[in-house]
Amino acid sequence: MYMSGEKIFENRREVAGKICQDIRANNGRMLNAKYFSERPYCDGAKSYKFSMANYLRLVSSDNEIIRKGNPRWFHATEIKNNDWSLKENAMPVLLEVWTKDADQQCSLTEFYNASDILGKENFQTKNQSLETVLNFLKERGILEVDDKIVSLQDAIDAVKKYSESHGANELTSILSAQTWLLETGVQTKIISFLPVFDESILAEIEKSPDILFDSMSKAHAILKNLRREKIKSATENIATEGFFRDLKIIYHGSEGELQDKNGFAYPKESILTGISAYDFLLAIKSAREQKIWLEFSYKDYSHGKFLISGEDFVFDEEEFLMPCLRTRLDKKIASIFWIILTN
C-alpha cells in the first residue's frame, strides 16, 4: 500500500523517537548499530544498498534477526516468487520502497533477512587488523601521529574532526565516527568505543526528529568523501631510536588499567612503536594479576595476538625472567623480550 510523503515522514519521526529511547536505555549509545559492520542491502535480482533512512529503520528495530549481523535482505515478494522457505518464527521488517515516477510515492514493504531463509549461506564478516585501519587514515593525513602511540580512539576522534572540517554539526560528526568505526571491521569489544550521544542532542532530535535522518545522510556523504581521499606522500620522520626503532606492540586491552611511567592509562586498541613500545613492556612488569592481550613484532619477526599475565613478569633476579618467558612464549620471541627488557 502506497503512502504519501507526509505520512512516511511522520512515520520516520516515530522511528527517531524510538531510537532516542533506545539510546537513553543504553547509557547514551546507539547500541543496535553495533550489528551493522557494513551498510545493509537488498540482495535480490536487483541488488542495491539501502538508503540511510532504511538503515535507521533497521537500527530502531526490535527484531532479533538484526543481531545476526547479516547485511543481506530480501523482498517478501521475491522470496515467494522463488519458492524459498522461511525459518520458523521468521519476522520481517518494514522498509521504505519509493517509486521512481514523478509522484514519488512510497510504501513500507516487508523484507526478510538472509539468515531467516532456509538454504542461504552464512555471511562472513570482515576482520580488519587495527594496523590496517589506522594506516588508512595516517596515509591520507587524517590521523596525525605526534608520538609513538596511536589508538583506535585517536582514529575515532580524527574521523570526528574530519567530519567537522567538512561542515558537520555535532550530531553528524558523531554519526560519521560511529558508522566509520563499525564499518572498519576491527574485531574488538566495540561497545566501549561507540560514541556517546549527549542528552542535549537527544532532546534536539526529539524536538525536530527529521534532523536524525538528515544528519545520517550527511554522515554517509562525508564518509564517502573520506574513502576517496588520496594517499599523501610519506613525510613521516622515523626517529633514530637505535635498538628500539623496529619494535612494535599492538595493545588490545587488559583486565584492569595498565599505566605508563607517568601514571597515564594506555588506551586499548593502540599501536606503540620505538621507545614507547619498550616502555610499554616495562609497564607490563609492574602489572599484577592482570591478563593482557597484545601482539608483538621486531624487525622481520612477528607474533600474532596472544595472552600474557602480569604475573609472568614478577621476578626479582634476572635469571628468573628467561624461564618464565619461555613458559608463555616461543623461544624466539622469548629471546627478543629478554634482550629488550635487560638492555
mmCIF file of C-alpha atoms in Angstrom:
data_model
loop_
_atom_site.group_PDB
_atom_site.id
_atom_site.type_symbol
_atom_site.label_atom_id
_atom_site.label_comp_id
_atom_site.label_asym_id
_atom_site.label_seq_id
_atom_site.Cartn_x
_atom_site.Cartn_y
_atom_site.Cartn_z
ATOM 1 C CA MET A 1 0.000 0.000 0.000
ATOM 2 C CA TYR A 2 1.465 3.321 -1.064
ATOM 3 C CA MET A 3 1.662 6.216 1.361
ATOM 4 C CA SER A 4 2.063 9.925 0.853
ATOM 5 C CA GLY A 5 5.409 11.506 1.525
ATOM 6 C CA GLU A 6 3.984 13.300 4.549
ATOM 7 C CA LYS A 7 2.812 10.005 6.050
ATOM 8 C CA ILE A 8 6.252 8.466 5.545
ATOM 9 C CA PHE A 9 7.992 11.430 7.169
ATOM 10 C CA GLU A 10 5.537 11.277 10.046
ATOM 11 C CA ASN A 11 6.426 7.624 10.491
ATOM 12 C CA ARG A 12 10.132 8.466 10.352
ATOM 13 C CA ARG A 13 9.613 10.799 13.305
ATOM 14 C CA GLU A 14 8.300 7.860 15.291
ATOM 15 C CA VAL A 15 11.437 5.917 14.328
ATOM 16 C CA ALA A 16 13.651 8.770 15.527
ATOM 17 C CA GLY A 17 11.790 8.868 18.838
ATOM 18 C CA LYS A 18 12.252 5.104 19.257
ATOM 19 C CA ILE A 19 15.991 5.417 18.604
ATOM 20 C CA CYS A 20 16.283 8.171 21.232
ATOM 21 C CA GLN A 21 14.528 5.941 23.771
ATOM 22 C CA ASP A 22 16.911 3.076 22.981
ATOM 23 C CA ILE A 23 19.955 5.351 23.301
ATOM 24 C CA ARG A 24 18.850 6.541 26.740
ATOM 25 C CA ALA A 25 18.254 2.940 27.829
ATOM 26 C CA ASN A 26 21.829 2.068 26.810
ATOM 27 C CA ASN A 27 23.814 4.787 28.568
ATOM 28 C CA GLY A 28 23.835 7.207 25.659
ATOM 29 C CA ARG A 29 24.946 4.747 22.983
ATOM 30 C CA MET A 30 23.140 3.606 19.834
ATOM 31 C CA LEU A 31 23.668 0.001 20.790
ATOM 32 C CA ASN A 32 21.800 -1.677 17.913
ATOM 33 C CA ALA A 33 24.227 -0.037 15.481
ATOM 34 C CA LYS A 34 26.933 -2.498 16.550
ATOM 35 C CA TYR A 35 25.241 -5.215 14.476
ATOM 36 C CA PHE A 36 25.911 -3.364 11.207
ATOM 37 C CA SER A 37 29.506 -3.889 10.121
ATOM 38 C CA GLU A 38 28.555 -2.731 6.652
ATOM 39 C CA ARG A 39 25.677 -0.891 5.051
ATOM 40 C CA PRO A 40 22.683 -3.262 4.719
ATOM 41 C CA TYR A 41 21.458 -4.012 1.219
ATOM 42 C CA CYS A 42 18.808 -5.749 -0.850
ATOM 43 C CA ASP A 43 20.415 -8.928 -2.198
ATOM 44 C CA GLY A 44 17.717 -9.789 -4.725
ATOM 45 C CA ALA A 45 17.790 -9.924 -8.508
ATOM 46 C CA LYS A 46 18.345 -6.171 -8.431
ATOM 47 C CA SER A 47 20.907 -5.672 -5.712
ATOM 48 C CA TYR A 48 21.202 -2.240 -4.150
ATOM 49 C CA LYS A 49 22.353 -0.596 -0.943
ATOM 50 C CA PHE A 50 19.588 0.563 1.358
ATOM 51 C CA SER A 51 19.064 4.256 1.913
ATOM 52 C CA MET A 52 20.238 5.772 5.191
ATOM 53 C CA ALA A 53 16.563 6.118 6.125
ATOM 54 C CA ASN A 54 16.201 2.325 5.906
ATOM 55 C CA TYR A 55 19.480 1.923 7.784
ATOM 56 C CA LEU A 56 17.942 3.878 10.674
ATOM 57 C CA ARG A 57 14.747 1.838 10.435
ATOM 58 C CA LEU A 58 16.809 -1.320 10.891
ATOM 59 C CA VAL A 59 18.735 0.203 13.793
ATOM 60 C CA SER A 60 15.424 1.028 15.504
ATOM 61 C CA SER A 61 14.037 -2.477 15.002
ATOM 62 C CA ASP A 62 13.267 -4.822 17.898
ATOM 63 C CA ASN A 63 13.522 -7.789 15.519
ATOM 64 C CA GLU A 64 16.076 -10.204 16.985
ATOM 65 C CA ILE A 65 17.320 -11.084 13.498
ATOM 66 C CA ILE A 66 19.390 -7.901 13.251
ATOM 67 C CA ARG A 67 21.649 -9.350 15.943
ATOM 68 C CA LYS A 68 22.905 -11.847 13.365
ATOM 69 C CA GLY A 69 24.836 -9.011 11.739
ATOM 70 C CA ASN A 70 23.879 -10.192 8.253
ATOM 71 C CA PRO A 71 23.543 -7.175 5.911
ATOM 72 C CA ARG A 72 21.618 -9.086 3.199
ATOM 73 C CA TRP A 73 17.852 -8.592 2.938
ATOM 74 C CA PHE A 74 15.235 -9.922 0.521
ATOM 75 C CA HIS A 75 11.889 -8.521 -0.565
ATOM 76 C CA ALA A 76 8.987 -10.714 0.613
ATOM 77 C CA THR A 77 7.661 -10.926 -2.962
ATOM 78 C CA GLU A 78 10.987 -12.284 -4.245
ATOM 79 C CA ILE A 79 11.019 -14.951 -1.544
ATOM 80 C CA LYS A 80 7.537 -16.035 -2.621
ATOM 81 C CA ASN A 81 8.357 -15.976 -6.339
ATOM 82 C CA ASN A 82 11.445 -18.153 -5.816
ATOM 83 C CA ASP A 83 9.606 -20.622 -3.560
ATOM 84 C CA TRP A 84 12.141 -20.061 -0.815
ATOM 85 C CA SER A 85 11.250 -21.267 2.657
ATOM 86 C CA LEU A 86 11.458 -19.145 5.760
ATOM 87 C CA LYS A 87 12.612 -20.446 9.111
ATOM 88 C CA GLU A 88 10.036 -20.938 11.823
ATOM 89 C CA ASN A 89 9.116 -17.666 13.571
ATOM 90 C CA ALA A 90 10.847 -15.583 10.875
ATOM 91 C CA MET A 91 9.736 -11.979 11.166
ATOM 92 C CA PRO A 92 10.026 -9.238 8.523
ATOM 93 C CA VAL A 93 10.988 -5.614 8.954
ATOM 94 C CA LEU A 94 9.182 -2.783 7.188
ATOM 95 C CA LEU A 95 11.436 -0.729 4.945
ATOM 96 C CA GLU A 96 10.806 2.136 2.560
ATOM 97 C CA VAL A 97 10.423 1.426 -1.151
ATOM 98 C CA TRP A 98 9.934 4.518 -3.299
ATOM 99 C CA THR A 99 8.545 4.640 -6.815
ATOM 100 C CA LYS A 100 10.692 6.229 -9.495
ATOM 101 C CA ASP A 101 7.875 8.099 -11.161
ATOM 102 C CA ALA A 102 7.151 11.787 -10.822
ATOM 103 C CA ASP A 103 4.663 11.202 -7.998
ATOM 104 C CA GLN A 104 7.407 9.789 -5.731
ATOM 105 C CA GLN A 105 5.126 7.525 -3.717
ATOM 106 C CA CYS A 106 6.432 5.238 -1.007
ATOM 107 C CA SER A 107 5.352 2.024 0.647
ATOM 108 C CA LEU A 108 6.563 0.335 3.823
ATOM 109 C CA THR A 109 7.419 -3.088 2.456
ATOM 110 C CA GLU A 110 8.274 -6.378 4.159
ATOM 111 C CA PHE A 111 11.891 -7.532 3.913
ATOM 112 C CA TYR A 112 13.406 -10.676 5.434
ATOM 113 C CA ASN A 113 16.998 -11.153 6.446
ATOM 114 C CA ALA A 114 19.033 -13.815 4.640
ATOM 115 C CA SER A 115 19.592 -15.540 7.989
ATOM 116 C CA ASP A 116 15.855 -16.314 8.113
ATOM 117 C CA ILE A 117 15.785 -18.001 4.696
ATOM 118 C CA LEU A 118 16.487 -21.738 4.610
ATOM 119 C CA GLY A 119 19.476 -22.698 2.492
ATOM 120 C CA LYS A 120 21.101 -19.280 2.387
ATOM 121 C CA GLU A 121 24.811 -19.388 3.136
ATOM 122 C CA ASN A 122 26.159 -17.725 6.262
ATOM 123 C CA PHE A 123 27.531 -14.239 5.956
ATOM 124 C CA GLN A 124 31.270 -13.880 6.575
ATOM 125 C CA THR A 125 32.105 -10.713 8.466
ATOM 126 C CA LYS A 126 35.313 -8.945 7.569
ATOM 127 C CA ASN A 127 38.147 -8.883 10.067
ATOM 128 C CA GLN A 128 40.443 -5.931 9.524
ATOM 129 C CA SER A 129 43.585 -5.560 11.593
ATOM 130 C CA LEU A 130 43.922 -2.492 13.786
ATOM 131 C CA GLU A 131 47.099 -1.539 11.960
ATOM 132 C CA THR A 132 45.406 -1.608 8.539
ATOM 133 C CA VAL A 133 42.583 0.603 9.781
ATOM 134 C CA LEU A 134 44.885 3.167 11.394
ATOM 135 C CA ASN A 135 47.262 3.213 8.431
ATOM 136 C CA PHE A 136 44.390 4.050 6.074
ATOM 137 C CA LEU A 137 43.823 7.288 7.988
ATOM 138 C CA LYS A 138 47.512 8.029 8.509
ATOM 139 C CA GLU A 139 48.344 7.644 4.815
ATOM 140 C CA ARG A 140 45.701 10.215 3.975
ATOM 141 C CA GLY A 141 46.800 12.709 6.601
ATOM 142 C CA ILE A 142 43.568 12.329 8.574
ATOM 143 C CA LEU A 143 45.201 10.747 11.608
ATOM 144 C CA GLU A 144 48.258 12.727 12.672
ATOM 145 C CA VAL A 145 50.732 10.954 14.907
ATOM 146 C CA ASP A 146 52.974 13.163 17.015
ATOM 147 C CA ASP A 147 54.380 10.434 19.244
ATOM 148 C CA LYS A 148 54.857 6.678 19.029
ATOM 149 C CA ILE A 149 51.477 5.679 20.430
ATOM 150 C CA VAL A 150 48.309 5.737 18.354
ATOM 151 C CA SER A 151 44.992 4.149 19.350
ATOM 152 C CA LEU A 152 41.627 3.263 17.887
ATOM 153 C CA GLN A 153 40.117 6.069 19.968
ATOM 154 C CA ASP A 154 42.574 8.507 18.353
ATOM 155 C CA ALA A 155 41.250 7.359 14.970
ATOM 156 C CA ILE A 156 37.614 7.821 16.020
ATOM 157 C CA ASP A 157 38.411 11.347 17.222
ATOM 158 C CA ALA A 158 40.235 12.046 13.949
ATOM 159 C CA VAL A 159 37.197 10.984 11.898
ATOM 160 C CA LYS A 160 35.001 13.270 14.002
ATOM 161 C CA LYS A 161 37.423 16.119 13.387
ATOM 162 C CA TYR A 162 37.468 15.329 9.654
ATOM 163 C CA SER A 163 33.680 15.373 9.625
ATOM 164 C CA GLU A 164 33.584 18.744 11.385
ATOM 165 C CA SER A 165 36.063 20.145 8.872
ATOM 166 C CA HIS A 166 33.579 19.191 6.159
ATOM 167 C CA GLY A 167 30.723 21.131 7.711
ATOM 168 C CA ALA A 168 29.276 18.569 10.111
ATOM 169 C CA ASN A 169 27.489 19.613 13.278
ATOM 170 C CA GLU A 170 27.876 17.608 16.479
ATOM 171 C CA LEU A 171 25.192 15.043 15.617
ATOM 172 C CA THR A 172 26.558 14.444 12.127
ATOM 173 C CA SER A 173 30.134 14.105 13.396
ATOM 174 C CA ILE A 174 29.023 11.509 15.964
ATOM 175 C CA LEU A 175 27.155 9.523 13.306
ATOM 176 C CA SER A 176 30.159 9.767 10.972
ATOM 177 C CA ALA A 177 32.553 8.459 13.613
ATOM 178 C CA GLN A 178 30.174 5.692 14.684
ATOM 179 C CA THR A 179 29.500 4.486 11.147
ATOM 180 C CA TRP A 180 33.205 4.587 10.271
ATOM 181 C CA LEU A 181 34.078 2.588 13.384
ATOM 182 C CA LEU A 182 31.538 -0.138 12.676
ATOM 183 C CA GLU A 183 32.449 -0.461 9.007
ATOM 184 C CA THR A 184 36.166 -0.889 9.704
ATOM 185 C CA GLY A 185 35.602 -4.492 10.736
ATOM 186 C CA VAL A 186 38.040 -4.259 13.651
ATOM 187 C CA GLN A 187 37.442 -7.186 15.976
ATOM 188 C CA THR A 188 37.257 -5.738 19.479
ATOM 189 C CA LYS A 189 34.743 -5.004 22.234
ATOM 190 C CA ILE A 190 33.063 -2.443 20.043
ATOM 191 C CA ILE A 191 30.580 -1.259 22.685
ATOM 192 C CA SER A 192 33.263 0.550 24.669
ATOM 193 C CA PHE A 193 34.210 2.573 21.573
ATOM 194 C CA LEU A 194 30.715 3.594 20.434
ATOM 195 C CA PRO A 195 30.310 7.388 20.673
ATOM 196 C CA VAL A 196 28.014 8.765 23.378
ATOM 197 C CA PHE A 197 25.018 10.906 22.452
ATOM 198 C CA ASP A 198 24.689 13.768 24.894
ATOM 199 C CA GLU A 199 21.244 14.387 26.390
ATOM 200 C CA SER A 200 21.110 17.775 24.699
ATOM 201 C CA ILE A 201 21.457 16.052 21.300
ATOM 202 C CA LEU A 202 18.680 13.583 22.107
ATOM 203 C CA ALA A 203 16.415 16.443 23.196
ATOM 204 C CA GLU A 204 17.155 18.224 19.926
ATOM 205 C CA ILE A 205 16.263 15.121 17.908
ATOM 206 C CA GLU A 206 13.007 14.693 19.803
ATOM 207 C CA LYS A 207 12.150 18.332 19.141
ATOM 208 C CA SER A 208 12.974 18.069 15.427
ATOM 209 C CA PRO A 209 13.092 14.318 14.538
ATOM 210 C CA ASP A 210 13.883 14.983 10.874
ATOM 211 C CA ILE A 211 17.414 16.081 11.776
ATOM 212 C CA LEU A 212 18.395 12.495 12.633
ATOM 213 C CA PHE A 213 17.662 11.287 9.092
ATOM 214 C CA ASP A 214 19.216 14.407 7.583
ATOM 215 C CA SER A 215 22.398 14.033 9.682
ATOM 216 C CA MET A 216 22.679 10.329 8.835
ATOM 217 C CA SER A 217 22.609 11.167 5.121
ATOM 218 C CA LYS A 218 25.242 13.885 5.587
ATOM 219 C CA ALA A 219 27.432 11.485 7.566
ATOM 220 C CA HIS A 220 27.202 8.963 4.727
ATOM 221 C CA ALA A 221 28.295 11.620 2.196
ATOM 222 C CA ILE A 222 31.239 12.657 4.397
ATOM 223 C CA LEU A 223 32.452 9.065 4.777
ATOM 224 C CA LYS A 224 32.124 8.550 1.044
ATOM 225 C CA ASN A 225 34.396 11.555 0.589
ATOM 226 C CA LEU A 226 36.829 10.218 3.183
ATOM 227 C CA ARG A 227 37.184 6.916 1.328
ATOM 228 C CA ARG A 228 38.102 8.868 -1.803
ATOM 229 C CA GLU A 229 40.871 10.863 -0.122
ATOM 230 C CA LYS A 230 44.188 10.405 -1.890
ATOM 231 C CA ILE A 231 47.239 8.967 -0.204
ATOM 232 C CA LYS A 232 49.696 11.688 0.676
ATOM 233 C CA SER A 233 53.440 11.416 0.154
ATOM 234 C CA ALA A 234 55.272 9.931 3.087
ATOM 235 C CA THR A 235 56.773 12.631 5.256
ATOM 236 C CA GLU A 236 56.974 10.749 8.497
ATOM 237 C CA ASN A 237 60.330 11.150 10.146
ATOM 238 C CA ILE A 238 61.362 7.856 11.661
ATOM 239 C CA ALA A 239 63.189 8.579 14.888
ATOM 240 C CA THR A 240 66.597 7.002 15.264
ATOM 241 C CA GLU A 241 65.985 5.165 18.491
ATOM 242 C CA GLY A 242 68.724 2.655 17.945
ATOM 243 C CA PHE A 243 67.790 -0.774 19.150
ATOM 244 C CA PHE A 244 64.098 0.060 19.637
ATOM 245 C CA ARG A 245 63.454 1.548 16.219
ATOM 246 C CA ASP A 246 61.979 -1.686 14.801
ATOM 247 C CA LEU A 247 59.999 -2.630 17.888
ATOM 248 C CA LYS A 248 56.195 -2.579 17.693
ATOM 249 C CA ILE A 249 53.477 -3.605 20.156
ATOM 250 C CA ILE A 250 49.740 -3.756 19.429
ATOM 251 C CA TYR A 251 47.945 -3.496 22.767
ATOM 252 C CA HIS A 252 44.385 -4.836 22.590
ATOM 253 C CA GLY A 253 43.494 -4.421 26.235
ATOM 254 C CA SER A 254 43.772 -5.836 29.736
ATOM 255 C CA GLU A 255 41.541 -6.780 32.643
ATOM 256 C CA GLY A 256 42.386 -3.614 34.533
ATOM 257 C CA GLU A 257 44.048 -0.308 33.799
ATOM 258 C CA LEU A 258 47.633 -0.507 32.575
ATOM 259 C CA GLN A 259 49.570 2.705 33.265
ATOM 260 C CA ASP A 260 52.700 4.205 31.766
ATOM 261 C CA LYS A 261 55.591 5.560 33.798
ATOM 262 C CA ASN A 262 53.811 8.911 34.154
ATOM 263 C CA GLY A 263 50.664 7.356 35.566
ATOM 264 C CA PHE A 264 48.540 7.695 32.421
ATOM 265 C CA ALA A 265 46.452 4.749 31.255
ATOM 266 C CA TYR A 266 47.439 3.089 27.983
ATOM 267 C CA PRO A 267 44.440 3.284 25.606
ATOM 268 C CA LYS A 268 43.020 -0.057 24.499
ATOM 269 C CA GLU A 269 43.398 -0.965 20.820
ATOM 270 C CA SER A 270 46.544 1.093 20.373
ATOM 271 C CA ILE A 271 49.804 0.656 18.471
ATOM 272 C CA LEU A 272 53.090 1.519 20.145
ATOM 273 C CA THR A 273 56.407 1.746 18.361
ATOM 274 C CA GLY A 274 60.001 2.513 19.191
ATOM 275 C CA ILE A 275 60.846 3.641 22.690
ATOM 276 C CA SER A 276 57.136 3.827 23.576
ATOM 277 C CA ALA A 277 56.818 0.103 22.875
ATOM 278 C CA TYR A 278 59.837 -0.552 25.069
ATOM 279 C CA ASP A 279 58.307 1.494 27.900
ATOM 280 C CA PHE A 280 55.110 -0.499 27.484
ATOM 281 C CA LEU A 281 56.963 -3.781 28.013
ATOM 282 C CA LEU A 282 58.473 -2.345 31.161
ATOM 283 C CA ALA A 283 54.975 -1.336 32.304
ATOM 284 C CA ILE A 284 53.892 -4.966 31.997
ATOM 285 C CA LYS A 285 56.489 -5.834 34.607
ATOM 286 C CA SER A 286 54.639 -3.690 37.146
ATOM 287 C CA ALA A 287 51.235 -5.181 36.338
ATOM 288 C CA ARG A 288 49.994 -7.623 38.929
ATOM 289 C CA GLU A 289 47.359 -10.326 38.478
ATOM 290 C CA GLN A 290 46.264 -8.878 35.133
ATOM 291 C CA LYS A 291 45.643 -10.609 31.848
ATOM 292 C CA ILE A 292 46.962 -8.598 28.919
ATOM 293 C CA TRP A 293 46.201 -9.134 25.219
ATOM 294 C CA LEU A 294 48.816 -7.947 22.736
ATOM 295 C CA GLU A 295 50.713 -8.541 19.508
ATOM 296 C CA PHE A 296 54.464 -8.194 19.141
ATOM 297 C CA SER A 297 56.850 -7.621 16.256
ATOM 298 C CA TYR A 298 60.541 -6.821 15.980
ATOM 299 C CA LYS A 299 62.302 -6.357 12.626
ATOM 300 C CA ASP A 300 61.283 -9.361 10.496
ATOM 301 C CA TYR A 301 59.751 -11.305 13.387
ATOM 302 C CA SER A 302 56.046 -11.039 14.132
ATOM 303 C CA HIS A 303 53.958 -12.791 16.784
ATOM 304 C CA GLY A 304 50.163 -12.689 16.458
ATOM 305 C CA LYS A 305 47.691 -11.937 19.217
ATOM 306 C CA PHE A 306 48.456 -13.690 22.480
ATOM 307 C CA LEU A 307 47.570 -13.506 26.151
ATOM 308 C CA ILE A 308 50.078 -12.810 28.860
ATOM 309 C CA SER A 309 49.702 -12.140 32.556
ATOM 310 C CA GLY A 310 51.488 -9.588 34.685
ATOM 311 C CA GLU A 311 52.327 -12.481 36.979
ATOM 312 C CA ASP A 312 54.569 -13.872 34.253
ATOM 313 C CA PHE A 313 56.795 -10.822 34.732
ATOM 314 C CA VAL A 314 57.065 -10.970 38.517
ATOM 315 C CA PHE A 315 60.748 -11.543 39.160
ATOM 316 C CA ASP A 316 63.471 -10.218 41.435
ATOM 317 C CA GLU A 317 66.561 -11.620 39.756
ATOM 318 C CA GLU A 318 67.400 -11.707 36.050
ATOM 319 C CA GLU A 319 67.844 -15.472 35.994
ATOM 320 C CA PHE A 320 64.114 -15.962 36.685
ATOM 321 C CA LEU A 321 62.975 -13.900 33.689
ATOM 322 C CA MET A 322 64.009 -16.121 30.794
ATOM 323 C CA PRO A 323 62.351 -19.336 32.058
ATOM 324 C CA CYS A 324 59.063 -17.507 32.699
ATOM 325 C CA LEU A 325 59.051 -16.031 29.202
ATOM 326 C CA ARG A 326 59.749 -19.410 27.619
ATOM 327 C CA THR A 327 56.803 -20.835 29.524
ATOM 328 C CA ARG A 328 54.439 -18.340 27.895
ATOM 329 C CA LEU A 329 56.028 -17.678 24.501
ATOM 330 C CA ASP A 330 58.012 -19.470 21.833
ATOM 331 C CA LYS A 331 61.796 -19.495 22.064
ATOM 332 C CA LYS A 332 62.452 -16.751 19.525
ATOM 333 C CA ILE A 333 60.072 -14.171 20.960
ATOM 334 C CA ALA A 334 61.221 -15.014 24.486
ATOM 335 C CA SER A 335 64.800 -14.239 23.469
ATOM 336 C CA ILE A 336 63.736 -10.899 21.971
ATOM 337 C CA PHE A 337 61.823 -9.970 25.130
ATOM 338 C CA TRP A 338 64.883 -10.876 27.158
ATOM 339 C CA ILE A 339 67.193 -8.654 25.113
ATOM 340 C CA ILE A 340 64.754 -5.754 25.250
ATOM 341 C CA LEU A 341 63.929 -5.917 28.926
ATOM 342 C CA THR A 342 67.530 -6.295 30.019
ATOM 343 C CA ASN A 343 69.066 -3.865 27.551
#
